[in-house]
Short mmCIF file of C-alpha atoms in Angstrom, two decimals:
data_model
loop_
_atom_site.label_atom_id
_atom_site.label_comp_id
_atom_site.label_asym_id
_atom_site.label_seq_id
_atom_site.Cartn_x
_atom_site.Cartn_y
_atom_site.Cartn_z
CA MET A 21 0.00 0.00 0.00
CA GLY A 22 2.74 2.41 1.04
CA GLU A 23 4.82 1.49 -2.00
CA TYR A 24 1.83 1.94 -4.27
CA LEU A 25 1.21 5.38 -2.79
CA THR A 26 4.86 6.40 -3.28
CA SER A 27 4.80 5.32 -6.91
CA LEU A 28 1.49 7.11 -7.40
CA TRP A 29 3.04 10.23 -5.85
CA GLY A 30 6.02 9.96 -8.19
CA ASP A 31 3.76 9.71 -11.24
CA LEU A 32 1.96 12.96 -10.52
CA PRO A 33 3.01 16.06 -12.50
CA VAL A 34 5.48 18.37 -10.74
CA VAL A 35 2.99 21.21 -10.45
CA VAL A 36 0.38 19.01 -8.74
CA ARG A 37 2.99 17.69 -6.31
CA ILE A 38 4.15 21.19 -5.42
CA VAL A 39 0.59 22.44 -4.91
CA ALA A 40 -0.21 19.41 -2.74
CA ALA A 41 2.93 19.98 -0.65
CA ILE A 42 2.08 23.66 -0.22
CA LEU A 43 -1.45 22.80 0.89
CA ALA A 44 -0.03 20.23 3.30
CA ILE A 45 1.91 23.06 4.96
CA VAL A 46 -0.57 25.93 4.73
CA VAL A 47 -3.75 24.18 5.92
CA PRO A 48 -2.27 22.83 9.18
CA LEU A 49 -0.60 26.20 9.63
CA LEU A 50 -3.90 28.07 9.46
CA VAL A 51 -5.52 25.62 11.85
CA GLY A 52 -2.49 25.95 14.10
CA MET A 53 -2.83 29.71 14.00
CA ALA A 54 -6.47 29.44 15.06
CA MET A 55 -5.43 27.14 17.89
CA LEU A 56 -2.73 29.64 18.85
CA THR A 57 -5.27 32.41 19.41
CA TYR A 58 -7.26 29.94 21.53
CA MET A 59 -4.13 28.94 23.45
CA GLU A 60 -3.21 32.57 23.99
CA ARG A 61 -6.60 33.40 25.47
CA LYS A 62 -6.67 30.27 27.62
CA VAL A 63 -3.13 30.75 28.95
CA LEU A 64 -3.68 34.46 29.58
CA GLY A 65 -6.92 33.55 31.31
CA ALA A 66 -5.22 31.00 33.53
CA MET A 67 -2.46 33.48 34.41
CA GLN A 68 -5.01 36.14 35.31
CA LEU A 69 -7.23 33.71 37.26
CA ARG A 70 -10.01 33.79 34.66
CA GLN A 71 -11.52 31.05 32.56
CA GLY A 72 -10.86 32.29 29.04
CA PRO A 73 -13.18 31.26 26.19
CA ALA A 74 -15.32 28.37 27.43
CA LEU A 75 -18.71 28.54 25.72
CA VAL A 76 -18.32 27.76 21.98
CA GLY A 77 -17.74 24.03 21.52
CA PRO A 78 -16.09 21.75 24.08
CA PHE A 79 -13.78 23.83 26.34
CA GLY A 80 -14.39 26.75 23.98
CA LEU A 81 -12.26 25.05 21.31
CA LEU A 82 -14.40 26.41 18.47
CA GLN A 83 -14.09 30.02 19.62
CA PRO A 84 -11.41 31.01 17.01
CA PHE A 85 -13.56 29.64 14.18
CA ALA A 86 -16.56 31.57 15.46
CA ASP A 87 -14.41 34.72 15.56
CA GLY A 88 -13.18 34.07 12.02
CA LEU A 89 -16.73 33.67 10.72
CA LYS A 90 -17.77 36.86 12.47
CA LEU A 91 -14.94 38.79 10.79
CA LEU A 92 -15.90 37.34 7.38
CA ALA A 93 -19.43 38.59 7.77
CA LYS A 94 -18.40 42.18 8.54
CA GLU A 95 -18.24 45.02 6.07
CA THR A 96 -14.88 46.03 4.59
CA ILE A 97 -14.52 49.75 5.13
CA ILE A 98 -12.10 51.80 3.04
CA PRO A 99 -11.64 55.33 4.42
CA SER A 100 -12.41 58.02 1.83
CA GLY A 101 -8.99 59.66 2.28
CA ALA A 102 -7.12 56.39 1.92
CA ASN A 103 -4.96 55.38 -0.98
CA ARG A 104 -7.12 52.48 -2.18
CA MET A 105 -4.56 50.30 -3.94
CA VAL A 106 -1.88 50.50 -1.27
CA PHE A 107 -4.50 50.23 1.47
CA LEU A 108 -5.75 46.92 0.08
CA ALA A 109 -2.32 45.60 -0.91
CA ALA A 110 -0.81 46.02 2.58
CA PRO A 111 -2.73 43.27 4.43
CA MET A 112 -2.34 40.90 1.49
CA LEU A 113 1.42 41.48 1.48
CA THR A 114 1.66 40.85 5.23
CA PHE A 115 -0.28 37.60 4.95
CA LEU A 116 1.61 36.45 1.86
CA LEU A 117 5.04 37.06 3.37
CA ALA A 118 4.07 35.25 6.56
CA LEU A 119 3.17 32.19 4.48
CA VAL A 120 6.02 32.07 1.92
CA ALA A 121 8.65 31.97 4.65
CA TRP A 122 7.49 28.45 5.55
CA ALA A 123 8.85 27.07 2.28
CA VAL A 124 12.30 26.47 3.75
CA ILE A 125 11.43 25.31 7.28
CA PRO A 126 12.45 21.66 7.78
CA PHE A 127 9.75 19.73 9.69
CA GLY A 128 11.73 16.53 9.86
CA GLU A 129 14.62 14.74 8.22
CA GLY A 130 14.12 15.55 4.52
CA LEU A 131 10.64 16.92 5.22
CA VAL A 132 11.03 20.35 3.65
CA LEU A 133 9.38 21.99 0.67
CA ALA A 134 12.50 23.72 -0.68
CA ASN A 135 15.82 22.52 0.74
CA ILE A 136 17.83 25.48 -0.55
CA ASN A 137 21.44 26.20 0.36
CA VAL A 138 20.78 29.70 1.60
CA GLY A 139 17.73 28.89 3.73
CA VAL A 140 18.70 31.21 6.56
CA LEU A 141 19.27 34.12 4.18
CA TYR A 142 15.88 33.44 2.58
CA LEU A 143 14.14 33.63 5.95
CA PHE A 144 16.06 36.77 6.86
CA ALA A 145 15.14 38.39 3.54
CA ILE A 146 11.45 37.52 3.91
CA SER A 147 11.30 38.77 7.47
CA SER A 148 12.98 42.02 6.44
CA LEU A 149 10.25 42.46 3.82
CA GLY A 150 7.59 42.09 6.50
CA VAL A 151 8.00 45.71 7.51
CA TYR A 152 6.50 46.90 4.21
CA GLY A 153 3.04 45.57 4.95
CA ILE A 154 2.97 47.63 8.11
CA ILE A 155 4.52 50.78 6.65
CA MET A 156 2.17 50.68 3.65
CA ALA A 157 -0.84 50.18 5.91
CA GLY A 158 0.24 53.06 8.11
CA TRP A 159 0.74 55.45 5.23
CA ALA A 160 -2.21 54.44 3.06
CA SER A 161 -4.77 54.74 5.87
CA ASN A 162 -4.18 58.50 5.88
CA SER A 163 -4.69 58.71 9.62
CA LYS A 164 -2.19 60.04 12.12
CA TYR A 165 -2.46 57.10 14.50
CA SER A 166 -1.86 54.60 11.73
CA PHE A 167 1.03 56.64 10.43
CA LEU A 168 2.71 56.90 13.83
CA GLY A 169 2.21 53.18 14.36
CA GLY A 170 3.72 52.41 10.97
CA LEU A 171 6.76 54.61 11.59
CA ARG A 172 7.38 53.13 15.01
CA SER A 173 7.12 49.66 13.66
CA ALA A 174 9.51 50.34 10.77
CA ALA A 175 12.18 51.74 13.08
CA GLN A 176 11.69 48.92 15.56
CA MET A 177 11.84 46.08 13.06
CA VAL A 178 14.89 47.48 11.25
CA SER A 179 16.71 47.93 14.58
CA TYR A 180 16.10 44.43 15.88
CA GLU A 181 16.89 42.82 12.55
CA VAL A 182 20.49 43.93 13.05
CA SER A 183 20.89 41.96 16.26
CA ILE A 184 18.99 38.98 14.85
CA GLY A 185 21.46 38.99 11.95
CA LEU A 186 24.42 38.87 14.32
CA VAL A 187 22.85 36.08 16.39
CA ILE A 188 22.31 34.08 13.21
CA ILE A 189 25.97 34.65 12.29
CA THR A 190 27.13 33.08 15.57
CA VAL A 191 25.02 30.02 14.86
CA LEU A 192 26.32 29.84 11.30
CA LEU A 193 29.90 29.97 12.58
CA CYS A 194 29.20 26.79 14.55
CA VAL A 195 27.51 25.05 11.61
CA GLY A 196 29.42 26.14 8.52
CA SER A 197 26.34 26.13 6.30
CA LEU A 198 23.32 28.30 5.57
CA ASN A 199 21.12 25.29 5.00
CA LEU A 200 18.47 24.91 7.73
CA SER A 201 18.54 21.09 7.63
CA LYS A 202 22.30 21.14 8.14
CA ILE A 203 21.87 23.56 11.05
CA VAL A 204 19.57 21.04 12.74
CA GLU A 205 21.92 18.14 11.95
CA ALA A 206 24.82 20.03 13.53
CA GLN A 207 22.95 19.98 16.86
CA ARG A 208 22.96 16.20 17.20
CA THR A 209 25.53 16.27 20.00
CA VAL A 210 24.34 19.37 21.82
CA TRP A 211 21.62 21.91 21.13
CA PHE A 212 22.96 25.39 20.47
CA CYS A 213 20.86 26.88 23.26
CA ILE A 214 23.39 25.45 25.74
CA PRO A 215 26.78 26.68 24.41
CA LEU A 216 25.23 29.85 22.95
CA PHE A 217 22.76 30.51 25.77
CA PRO A 218 23.21 34.34 25.83
CA MET A 219 22.58 34.46 22.08
CA PHE A 220 19.47 32.33 22.57
CA VAL A 221 18.11 34.94 25.00
CA VAL A 222 19.00 37.81 22.66
CA PHE A 223 17.34 36.00 19.77
CA PHE A 224 14.16 35.34 21.73
CA VAL A 225 13.85 38.96 22.87
CA SER A 226 14.58 40.20 19.32
CA ALA A 227 11.94 37.81 18.01
CA LEU A 228 9.43 39.43 20.37
CA ALA A 229 10.36 42.84 18.97
CA GLU A 230 10.36 41.60 15.38
CA THR A 231 6.84 40.21 15.67
CA ASN A 232 5.61 43.34 17.50
CA ARG A 233 4.60 41.33 20.54
CA ALA A 234 4.31 42.55 24.11
CA PRO A 235 6.34 44.07 25.75
CA PHE A 236 7.41 45.60 22.42
CA ASP A 237 3.95 46.07 20.93
CA LEU A 238 4.39 49.82 20.46
CA PRO A 239 3.20 49.80 16.81
CA GLU A 240 -0.22 48.76 18.11
CA GLY A 241 -0.07 50.44 21.51
CA GLU A 242 -3.83 50.66 22.04
CA SER A 243 -3.52 52.98 25.01
CA GLU A 244 -1.66 55.65 23.03
CA LEU A 245 -2.33 54.99 19.34
CA SER A 246 -5.84 53.53 19.70
CA GLY A 247 -4.73 50.42 17.80
CA GLY A 248 -1.74 51.56 15.74
CA PHE A 249 -1.22 50.83 12.08
CA PHE A 250 -4.43 48.86 11.59
CA VAL A 251 -6.92 51.26 13.22
CA GLU A 252 -8.64 51.87 9.90
CA TYR A 253 -8.90 48.24 8.89
CA SER A 254 -11.99 46.12 9.35
CA SER A 255 -13.39 42.75 8.40
CA MET A 256 -11.16 40.51 6.23
CA SER A 257 -8.46 43.11 5.67
CA PHE A 258 -8.05 43.25 9.45
CA ALA A 259 -8.18 39.46 9.65
CA MET A 260 -5.29 39.26 7.16
CA PHE A 261 -3.11 41.37 9.45
CA PHE A 262 -4.16 39.29 12.41
CA LEU A 263 -3.40 36.04 10.61
CA GLY A 264 -0.08 37.40 9.37
CA GLU A 265 0.96 38.48 12.85
CA TYR A 266 0.16 35.12 14.45
CA ILE A 267 1.71 33.09 11.64
CA ASN A 268 4.83 35.23 12.03
CA MET A 269 4.84 34.34 15.72
CA ILE A 270 4.72 30.65 14.86
CA LEU A 271 7.44 31.21 12.26
CA MET A 272 9.74 32.93 14.75
CA SER A 273 9.15 30.07 17.21
CA ALA A 274 9.96 27.57 14.48
CA LEU A 275 13.13 29.49 13.67
CA THR A 276 14.09 29.58 17.36
CA SER A 277 13.69 25.83 17.60
CA VAL A 278 15.62 25.24 14.36
CA LEU A 279 18.51 27.52 15.35
CA PHE A 280 18.75 26.76 19.06
CA LEU A 281 16.52 23.89 20.16
CA GLY A 282 17.60 21.25 17.69
CA GLY A 283 14.61 21.35 15.31
CA TRP A 284 13.15 17.88 14.86
CA LEU A 285 15.79 16.14 17.02
CA PRO A 286 14.71 14.57 20.34
CA PRO A 287 16.41 15.98 23.47
CA LEU A 288 18.34 12.72 23.99
CA ASP A 289 18.70 9.95 21.44
CA ILE A 290 17.60 7.19 23.87
CA ALA A 291 14.55 4.98 24.17
CA PRO A 292 11.58 6.97 25.51
CA PHE A 293 12.52 10.10 23.60
CA ASN A 294 13.14 8.73 20.12
CA TRP A 295 9.82 6.89 20.04
CA LEU A 296 8.16 10.14 19.03
CA PRO A 297 8.72 11.02 15.34
CA GLY A 298 10.73 14.17 14.46
CA PRO A 299 7.88 16.44 13.32
CA ILE A 300 6.09 15.88 16.65
CA TRP A 301 9.19 17.00 18.54
CA PHE A 302 9.40 20.03 16.27
CA ILE A 303 5.78 20.99 16.97
CA LEU A 304 6.26 20.46 20.72
CA LYS A 305 9.23 22.83 20.68
CA ILE A 306 7.29 25.43 18.70
CA VAL A 307 4.44 25.22 21.24
CA LEU A 308 6.91 25.63 24.09
CA VAL A 309 8.40 28.79 22.57
CA LEU A 310 4.89 30.11 21.85
CA PHE A 311 4.00 29.52 25.49
CA PHE A 312 6.97 31.73 26.41
CA PHE A 313 5.68 34.40 24.01
CA ILE A 314 2.33 34.39 25.80
CA TRP A 315 3.89 34.18 29.26
CA VAL A 316 5.95 37.29 28.51
CA ARG A 317 2.80 39.09 27.36
CA ALA A 318 1.02 38.23 30.60
CA THR A 319 3.95 39.34 32.74
CA LEU A 320 5.68 42.46 31.41
CA PRO A 321 4.38 46.01 30.89
CA ARG A 322 4.97 47.76 27.57
CA TYR A 323 8.39 49.33 26.99
CA ARG A 324 8.78 53.05 26.48
CA TYR A 325 9.87 53.85 22.94
CA ASP A 326 13.29 55.30 23.77
CA GLN A 327 14.01 52.35 26.06
CA LEU A 328 13.16 49.99 23.22
CA MET A 329 15.61 51.72 20.89
CA ARG A 330 18.26 51.84 23.61
CA LEU A 331 17.91 48.11 24.24
CA GLY A 332 18.24 47.33 20.53
CA TRP A 333 21.14 49.57 19.60
CA LYS A 334 23.10 50.09 22.80
CA VAL A 335 22.70 46.75 24.54
CA PHE A 336 21.92 43.95 22.07
CA LEU A 337 24.02 45.18 19.16
CA PRO A 338 27.38 45.50 21.03
CA PHE A 339 26.64 42.39 23.08
CA SER A 340 25.95 40.17 20.09
CA LEU A 341 28.89 41.68 18.20
CA ILE A 342 31.20 40.71 21.07
CA TRP A 343 29.72 37.22 21.04
CA VAL A 344 30.35 36.86 17.31
CA VAL A 345 34.00 37.73 17.84
CA LEU A 346 34.23 35.51 20.92
CA THR A 347 32.62 32.51 19.23
CA ALA A 348 34.84 32.89 16.17
CA GLY A 349 37.90 33.23 18.42
CA VAL A 350 37.07 30.13 20.47
CA LEU A 351 36.32 28.09 17.35
CA VAL A 352 39.61 29.07 15.70
CA TYR A 353 41.73 28.69 18.85
CA PHE A 354 40.48 25.20 19.72
CA ASP A 355 40.40 24.25 16.04
CA LEU A 356 36.67 23.47 16.17
CA LEU A 357 35.71 25.21 12.95
CA PRO A 358 33.28 23.05 10.97
CA THR A 359 34.72 21.73 7.75
CA THR A 360 32.47 21.30 4.77
CA MET B 24 13.87 24.61 -19.09
CA THR B 25 10.65 26.20 -20.31
CA LEU B 26 9.73 26.96 -16.71
CA THR B 27 13.03 28.83 -16.30
CA ALA B 28 12.44 30.75 -19.50
CA LEU B 29 8.91 31.64 -18.42
CA ALA B 30 10.20 32.78 -15.03
CA PHE B 31 12.89 34.86 -16.75
CA TYR B 32 10.40 36.65 -18.99
CA ALA B 33 8.01 37.22 -16.10
CA PHE B 34 10.74 38.70 -13.87
CA ALA B 35 12.23 40.76 -16.72
CA THR B 36 8.87 42.18 -17.84
CA ILE B 37 7.81 43.13 -14.33
CA LEU B 38 11.27 44.58 -13.65
CA LEU B 39 11.18 46.84 -16.71
CA ALA B 40 7.55 47.84 -16.20
CA SER B 41 8.11 48.75 -12.57
CA ALA B 42 11.34 50.60 -13.46
CA VAL B 43 9.32 52.72 -15.88
CA ARG B 44 6.66 53.30 -13.24
CA VAL B 45 9.34 54.51 -10.79
CA ILE B 46 9.94 57.57 -12.94
CA THR B 47 6.41 58.06 -14.22
CA ALA B 48 4.39 57.59 -11.04
CA LYS B 49 2.96 60.90 -9.82
CA ASN B 50 3.06 60.01 -6.15
CA PRO B 51 6.64 59.61 -4.83
CA VAL B 52 5.54 56.92 -2.36
CA HIS B 53 4.26 54.87 -5.28
CA SER B 54 7.62 55.44 -6.98
CA VAL B 55 9.46 53.97 -4.02
CA LEU B 56 7.08 51.01 -3.88
CA PHE B 57 7.71 50.33 -7.57
CA LEU B 58 11.43 50.65 -6.94
CA ILE B 59 11.10 47.91 -4.32
CA LEU B 60 9.23 45.74 -6.81
CA ALA B 61 12.05 46.34 -9.29
CA PHE B 62 14.71 45.32 -6.74
CA PHE B 63 12.75 42.22 -5.93
CA ASN B 64 12.49 41.15 -9.55
CA ALA B 65 16.18 41.82 -10.08
CA ALA B 66 16.80 39.42 -7.18
CA GLY B 67 14.63 36.90 -8.99
CA LEU B 68 16.82 37.24 -12.09
CA PHE B 69 19.92 36.63 -9.94
CA VAL B 70 18.38 33.44 -8.61
CA LEU B 71 17.74 32.29 -12.17
CA ILE B 72 21.43 32.58 -13.12
CA GLY B 73 22.37 30.64 -9.98
CA ALA B 74 23.66 33.55 -7.89
CA GLU B 75 21.36 32.94 -4.93
CA PHE B 76 23.67 34.57 -2.38
CA VAL B 77 23.81 37.85 -4.30
CA ALA B 78 20.05 37.68 -4.82
CA PHE B 79 19.24 37.39 -1.12
CA ILE B 80 21.81 39.98 -0.12
CA LEU B 81 20.17 42.34 -2.63
CA VAL B 82 16.80 41.76 -0.99
CA ILE B 83 18.13 42.05 2.57
CA VAL B 84 20.25 45.15 2.04
CA TYR B 85 18.38 47.15 -0.58
CA VAL B 86 14.80 46.10 -0.01
CA GLY B 87 15.02 45.39 3.70
CA ALA B 88 17.06 48.38 4.80
CA VAL B 89 17.82 51.03 2.17
CA ALA B 90 14.35 51.21 0.63
CA VAL B 91 12.73 51.33 4.09
CA LEU B 92 14.70 54.49 4.78
CA PHE B 93 13.73 55.91 1.37
CA LEU B 94 10.11 55.23 2.13
CA PHE B 95 10.52 56.77 5.57
CA VAL B 96 11.84 60.03 4.13
CA VAL B 97 9.45 60.18 1.19
CA MET B 98 6.40 59.53 3.37
CA MET B 99 7.33 62.46 5.59
CA LEU B 100 7.62 64.89 2.66
CA ASP B 101 4.90 67.45 2.32
CA ILE B 102 4.73 67.59 -1.44
CA ASP B 103 3.05 70.22 -3.53
CA PHE B 104 2.42 68.48 -6.85
CA GLN B 105 1.86 71.75 -8.76
CA GLN B 106 5.24 73.06 -7.73
CA LEU B 107 6.84 69.75 -8.54
CA ARG B 108 5.72 69.95 -12.16
CA SER B 109 6.45 73.65 -12.67
CA GLY B 110 10.16 73.26 -13.43
CA PHE B 111 9.61 70.51 -15.95
CA LEU B 112 10.42 72.48 -19.13
CA GLN B 113 13.42 74.20 -17.55
CA ASN B 114 14.99 70.91 -16.47
CA LEU B 115 14.07 69.03 -19.60
CA PRO B 116 17.28 69.85 -21.63
CA VAL B 117 19.54 68.76 -18.76
CA GLY B 118 17.60 65.54 -18.36
CA ILE B 119 17.74 64.79 -22.08
CA ILE B 120 21.51 65.40 -22.22
CA VAL B 121 22.24 63.14 -19.23
CA GLY B 122 19.94 60.48 -20.63
CA LEU B 123 21.58 60.65 -24.06
CA ILE B 124 25.09 60.33 -22.64
CA LEU B 125 24.05 57.31 -20.59
CA ALA B 126 22.34 55.72 -23.57
CA VAL B 127 25.37 56.26 -25.83
CA GLU B 128 27.68 54.78 -23.21
CA LEU B 129 25.48 51.73 -22.72
CA VAL B 130 25.13 51.13 -26.45
CA ALA B 131 28.91 51.55 -26.93
CA LEU B 132 29.58 49.06 -24.14
CA VAL B 133 27.34 46.43 -25.69
CA ALA B 134 28.22 47.19 -29.31
CA LEU B 135 31.98 47.07 -28.72
CA HIS B 136 31.58 43.62 -27.14
CA TYR B 137 32.94 44.47 -23.76
CA VAL B 138 29.83 42.75 -22.48
CA GLN B 139 28.93 39.62 -24.34
CA PRO B 140 26.36 37.05 -23.49
CA GLY B 141 28.12 34.55 -21.28
CA ALA B 142 31.16 36.76 -20.61
CA GLY B 143 30.49 36.91 -16.89
CA VAL B 144 29.46 33.27 -16.61
CA ALA B 145 32.78 32.01 -17.95
CA THR B 146 34.78 33.44 -15.05
CA ALA B 147 32.33 32.11 -12.49
CA ALA B 148 32.40 28.57 -13.85
CA PRO B 149 35.38 27.15 -11.85
CA ALA B 150 33.54 27.90 -8.61
CA ALA B 151 30.59 25.71 -9.60
CA ALA B 152 31.78 22.84 -7.40
CA VAL B 153 31.25 24.78 -4.17
CA SER B 154 28.08 26.70 -3.29
CA ASN B 155 28.33 30.32 -4.28
CA THR B 156 28.13 31.55 -0.67
CA GLU B 157 31.32 29.62 -0.03
CA ALA B 158 32.93 30.78 -3.27
CA ILE B 159 32.31 34.43 -2.41
CA GLY B 160 33.53 33.89 1.15
CA ARG B 161 36.77 32.35 -0.07
CA VAL B 162 37.81 35.27 -2.27
CA LEU B 163 36.28 38.09 -0.23
CA TYR B 164 38.45 37.54 2.85
CA THR B 165 41.63 36.49 1.05
CA ASP B 166 42.25 38.04 -2.37
CA TYR B 167 40.08 41.10 -1.88
CA VAL B 168 40.55 41.65 1.84
CA TYR B 169 41.92 45.20 1.41
CA ALA B 170 39.09 46.24 -0.89
CA PHE B 171 36.64 44.69 1.56
CA GLN B 172 38.13 46.49 4.55
CA ALA B 173 38.31 49.76 2.60
CA SER B 174 34.63 49.60 1.72
CA GLY B 175 33.87 48.91 5.37
CA LEU B 176 35.90 51.94 6.37
CA ILE B 177 34.09 54.15 3.85
CA LEU B 178 30.74 53.04 5.25
CA LEU B 179 31.95 53.72 8.78
CA VAL B 180 33.03 57.24 7.84
CA ALA B 181 29.68 57.85 6.16
CA MET B 182 27.90 56.58 9.26
CA ILE B 183 29.89 58.81 11.60
CA GLY B 184 29.29 61.73 9.24
CA ALA B 185 25.54 61.17 9.28
CA ILE B 186 25.50 61.01 13.07
CA VAL B 187 27.62 64.14 13.42
CA LEU B 188 25.36 66.07 11.03
CA THR B 189 22.15 65.18 12.85
CA LEU B 190 23.26 64.99 16.46
CA ARG B 191 22.44 68.02 18.53
CA HIS B 192 22.31 68.44 22.25
CA ARG B 193 19.46 70.68 23.21
CA ALA B 194 19.71 72.45 26.53
CA GLY B 195 17.04 71.75 29.10
CA VAL B 196 16.17 68.24 27.95
CA ARG B 197 16.12 65.73 30.77
CA ARG B 198 17.41 62.39 29.65
CA GLN B 199 17.16 59.09 31.43
CA GLN B 200 20.53 58.11 32.89
CA ILE B 201 20.07 54.45 33.64
CA ALA B 202 23.49 54.00 35.26
CA GLN B 203 22.78 56.94 37.54
CA GLN B 204 19.37 55.56 38.47
CA LEU B 205 20.83 52.21 39.38
CA ASP B 206 23.64 53.85 41.28
CA ARG B 207 21.26 55.82 43.53
CA LYS B 208 21.07 54.65 47.11
CA ARG B 209 18.29 55.16 49.57
CA SER B 210 20.59 57.01 51.96
CA ASP B 211 21.43 59.60 49.25
CA VAL B 212 17.90 60.70 48.59
CA VAL B 213 15.75 59.88 51.59
CA ALA B 214 16.33 61.58 54.89
CA ILE B 215 14.17 61.22 57.99
CA ARG B 216 13.86 64.43 59.96
CA LYS B 217 12.19 65.29 63.17
CA VAL B 218 9.88 68.18 62.40
CA PRO B 219 8.83 70.30 65.36
CA THR B 220 5.19 71.35 65.34
CA ARG B 221 4.70 74.74 63.63
CA GLY B 222 8.44 74.96 63.17
CA GLY B 223 8.85 73.55 59.67
CA VAL B 224 11.99 71.94 58.39
#
């Protein structure tokens, strides 16, 4: 049966296979995103001694789908002063970029849509494009709150990308390849979160800033900007931003687990751990990182804008630069440089 | 093969169309957005000739950083479109001359066979065994290390220049001194006094 299926799969035209593979990634991703909003509300509820959503479906599990349907049924409002084309393109761009990044994420050994040699660079390029959706939305809405939110977000994302880049360089120094599968393979002996623990922390905090999550959610800052760059959006165009933001969160968690938590590898390669297949481990790690995202949101108050910039440029940048030099020095001195 | 050709024509067409729109779009923000589209399609063309490292660096540096700053500045401009178009006839001769010189140079370059189809590919061929990230890394830090360091130095000078030009210390602005805040002790700032009734401190 299995052999028959494999041969059947091989006989299909390339285009059909690619579309099927894409659907196999995107559909679980969208369901996962819906579950993430549910998980966020449940975890926040538990941390604030509330119940969270509990009425729609068993344990409130169907709440995100009810919310989605509600958004679909609403009217799309385009402000009369808005720049129509850019206004409508912005949420689509955000959503699209959040999805295309998943092409290079390895879910298991050989389980990747596009196993390209410059996987890390691809992810970095896509995440640096993410700022355009927000900037375009902020400008095209023709409203001062949106505009301020867009500007803040642009400055914030560009600043934290610099330290993310340096963190990625330290990991690459230890691996000797830009291929994400090879990065995971290199962690067979020890996960990088142990030898590179400070970089792991810097990466996680930068990921919070990059995805505009609390405590760095200044672009939205409802108490000062009444909702930030998407104040003017409603209905599906709002839902696109919402989807994009949460999928980006999952993406950053996936990247954290690929770079530092050993991707699909089990914690120890012994009996009870390696019973679970690789993709399950990968998903468990993503959920763990997402739990941290939510935990941080429940715990910390929002940063002030100048403190945010100070943290990015004056603390993280020099710190990660020193670590790049230190890692390179240690690797060269002890002759540990990976050979390809 | 046909898929590659189709991709090439798609990228090339969109690249040229968006390049034209950069200079014809009335709204400068639209111009910058078309410029970004052009960069992106140029990166696509790089991928097609197998230079994936250059392609992604183009996207990261130009699209991810430089164009964001462009957009930042252009969005802040308060543009009067009437005034923008008023100098059109005056500037037209200068524009035509510059354009003509560029066109002549480009045509001369191609016509005199300094650039032939495949001329650049031939030199890159020996590096085909290693991935092109590795190939670039090998020459960048060995053969061209001085050029590399010099370009870094130029960027550093430009960066310092930009900071010097924009940095100003205004009097009367209270800034947060985090080191000072952490350094403060209770005994420095809090004093317990015995205040006699109706006497004041």
